[in-house]
């Protein structure tokens, strides 16, 4: 059968269930497990505990107060707005790019594949700076935007554009291998059965890539919420106006307002948790579908 | 519908895939496009289906350029080698797809769709499978669903791209029969692509044999099998034994016979191609003339394998391996076993110019050391 989920980063589920022949000695196994768990504890669990412990040190009341600060609420709102704008745009771009790359032959295709990866290989700070150079007061398009009274840099649009830049590859990266594997045969079959382009897209292509797309969107969402570098360059740090949650945390931290910083940080962590849990559910569903496919 | 392919040429980059193809498919005909991989057969089929476009030339349906026709006017059903079933849909939804995507005015209502789907699933003997998913079906069942799905659009032309290529031998033969029955029952014009000569000869009314972007011969299965125009076709359609001979004044000297060769074959070195079942064996030193070309000297038996009614005998004759297929009875009469000598006669040899034959089939390369598995594969 066609395996829709091969591009998922999770290991193949069937391999995990099968018990492997044990070749290592008990000692070696103990050492390996200790190292792995030790790392997890030290670098993942411990910081997490610290975040929540610090956030709640002054009690629930001050935690609640820190989050209900108008500036904190503004930061939360801005972060959500950014994610809500960036994720759908990325979905459209990701599908379009993956479609173009996998279903058509055209000049510059390899260049496009390389370019899609660019935001991953370039430091986010550089991404932010590029937009300052483009849209800033002294930038290429700056005077035109200034003349039309449109503010991009040090304003919300800049933050969205910068976030868009750093999250660009997620959906496309997820979909390209998936769609490459599926080829164009399903679309051709739909075409030969009389379906037009839109019907093919909504009834055949999108359902085929549904899980990969959702997975890509979750990764994209996680990054959009947490992005710091690129956003820091274009935001201008105007508290209450252009500070997203990560930027606001930095501002609080630099002001030695640790409990508030950690309170907002804990909230951001919780958001990440939600993303992580959704991702796990998706992977679990993928496994279920695979298992169902093998039933007969 | 009658389909006419006129001067069709197609290149990929600098490779010519189809070289001025001309082909007519008659109404209600079952045509097999047969050829080795890379011969251009699938590309030709896909161009007819308008899944690909030719660089020059036209495909006409009943005298009209297919490119000018809308979907309703050219209902070409297409069946893919890998089925291309929609994996997220049930079998019912797969088959109903062609009906559900029709424009609003032409779309049948729910009950009519259900009835039609039911009817088609019965036709392909898959009634009761409506709620399954493609992943729960075997390859043969999936291909039958694909066939039923294609029939929902009431195609007048059915195009099949190696439809049985991914199936095992037994299922393949079964499906062949049901495809032929559906073709006969519905009055479709059918074109199917295959690289399996047995399948093409078994199934088609006419077979077009393609090689390197051209159609080398087109005819009924019997015509192409019994009078292959080129050494390539002879070799491609079945197992080939080759014997050197000399052509002189349009006649080939072969054993104790002189045979007229087809016009157009030049004097000089020639080669006689003979099928294993046309190799006649007789006891050693048998000089009695028959109507077959009896070769001088003796062949040595290298290997005998009897299966059912037939026996395959591998012989060494003038440093070449010869494959013969004789009846079990004849084998017992001759009492052949490994190391025994016998005389060879050739029934119905086809004579070709040796240069051509070598160029097209590579017979020169496979003199004595022909691997034995070739024959087993064929069986």
mmCIF file of C-alpha atoms in Angstrom, chain A residues 1-2 4 185-186 188-195 199 203-204 207-208 293 296, chain B residues 46 51 71 76 78 80 82 85-89 97 100-102 135-136 149 153:
data_model
loop_
_atom_site.group_PDB
_atom_site.id
_atom_site.type_symbol
_atom_site.label_atom_id
_atom_site.label_comp_id
_atom_site.label_asym_id
_atom_site.label_seq_id
_atom_site.Cartn_x
_atom_site.Cartn_y
_atom_site.Cartn_z
ATOM 1 C CA UNK A 1 0.000 0.000 0.000
ATOM 2 C CA UNK A 2 1.029 3.580 -0.301
ATOM 3 C CA UNK A 4 1.566 8.272 3.544
ATOM 4 C CA UNK A 185 -0.948 9.261 -10.866
ATOM 5 C CA UNK A 186 -3.818 10.082 -8.493
ATOM 6 C CA UNK A 188 -4.163 11.847 -13.556
ATOM 7 C CA UNK A 189 -6.731 9.284 -12.505
ATOM 8 C CA UNK A 190 -9.033 12.051 -11.258
ATOM 9 C CA UNK A 191 -8.524 13.946 -14.506
ATOM 10 C CA UNK A 192 -9.366 10.891 -16.587
ATOM 11 C CA UNK A 193 -12.546 10.476 -14.535
ATOM 12 C CA UNK A 194 -13.641 13.970 -15.447
ATOM 13 C CA UNK A 195 -12.694 15.926 -12.312
ATOM 14 C CA UNK A 199 -12.241 19.037 -7.475
ATOM 15 C CA UNK A 203 -10.990 15.549 -3.202
ATOM 16 C CA UNK A 204 -7.768 13.851 -4.165
ATOM 17 C CA UNK A 207 -6.823 14.273 1.422
ATOM 18 C CA UNK A 208 -3.731 12.446 0.267
ATOM 19 C CA UNK A 293 -4.106 -0.851 6.239
ATOM 20 C CA UNK A 296 -6.275 -7.750 5.691
ATOM 21 C CA UNK B 46 -0.493 8.518 -22.615
ATOM 22 C CA UNK B 51 -1.920 12.829 -20.284
ATOM 23 C CA UNK B 71 -14.166 15.511 -21.760
ATOM 24 C CA UNK B 76 -11.357 7.712 -22.548
ATOM 25 C CA UNK B 78 -7.577 4.962 -18.309
ATOM 26 C CA UNK B 80 -2.959 2.536 -14.441
ATOM 27 C CA UNK B 82 -0.374 0.738 -10.018
ATOM 28 C CA UNK B 85 -7.023 4.031 -6.373
ATOM 29 C CA UNK B 86 -7.785 6.838 -3.950
ATOM 30 C CA UNK B 87 -6.541 5.347 -0.719
ATOM 31 C CA UNK B 88 -8.535 7.616 1.561
ATOM 32 C CA UNK B 89 -11.826 6.576 -0.021
ATOM 33 C CA UNK B 97 -15.914 9.280 -7.996
ATOM 34 C CA UNK B 100 -19.818 12.526 -8.193
ATOM 35 C CA UNK B 101 -17.442 14.919 -9.938
ATOM 36 C CA UNK B 102 -19.770 15.489 -12.848
ATOM 37 C CA UNK B 135 -5.367 -1.109 1.333
ATOM 38 C CA UNK B 136 -7.529 -4.022 2.459
ATOM 39 C CA UNK B 149 -14.160 3.000 -11.521
ATOM 40 C CA UNK B 153 -17.771 7.438 -17.100
#
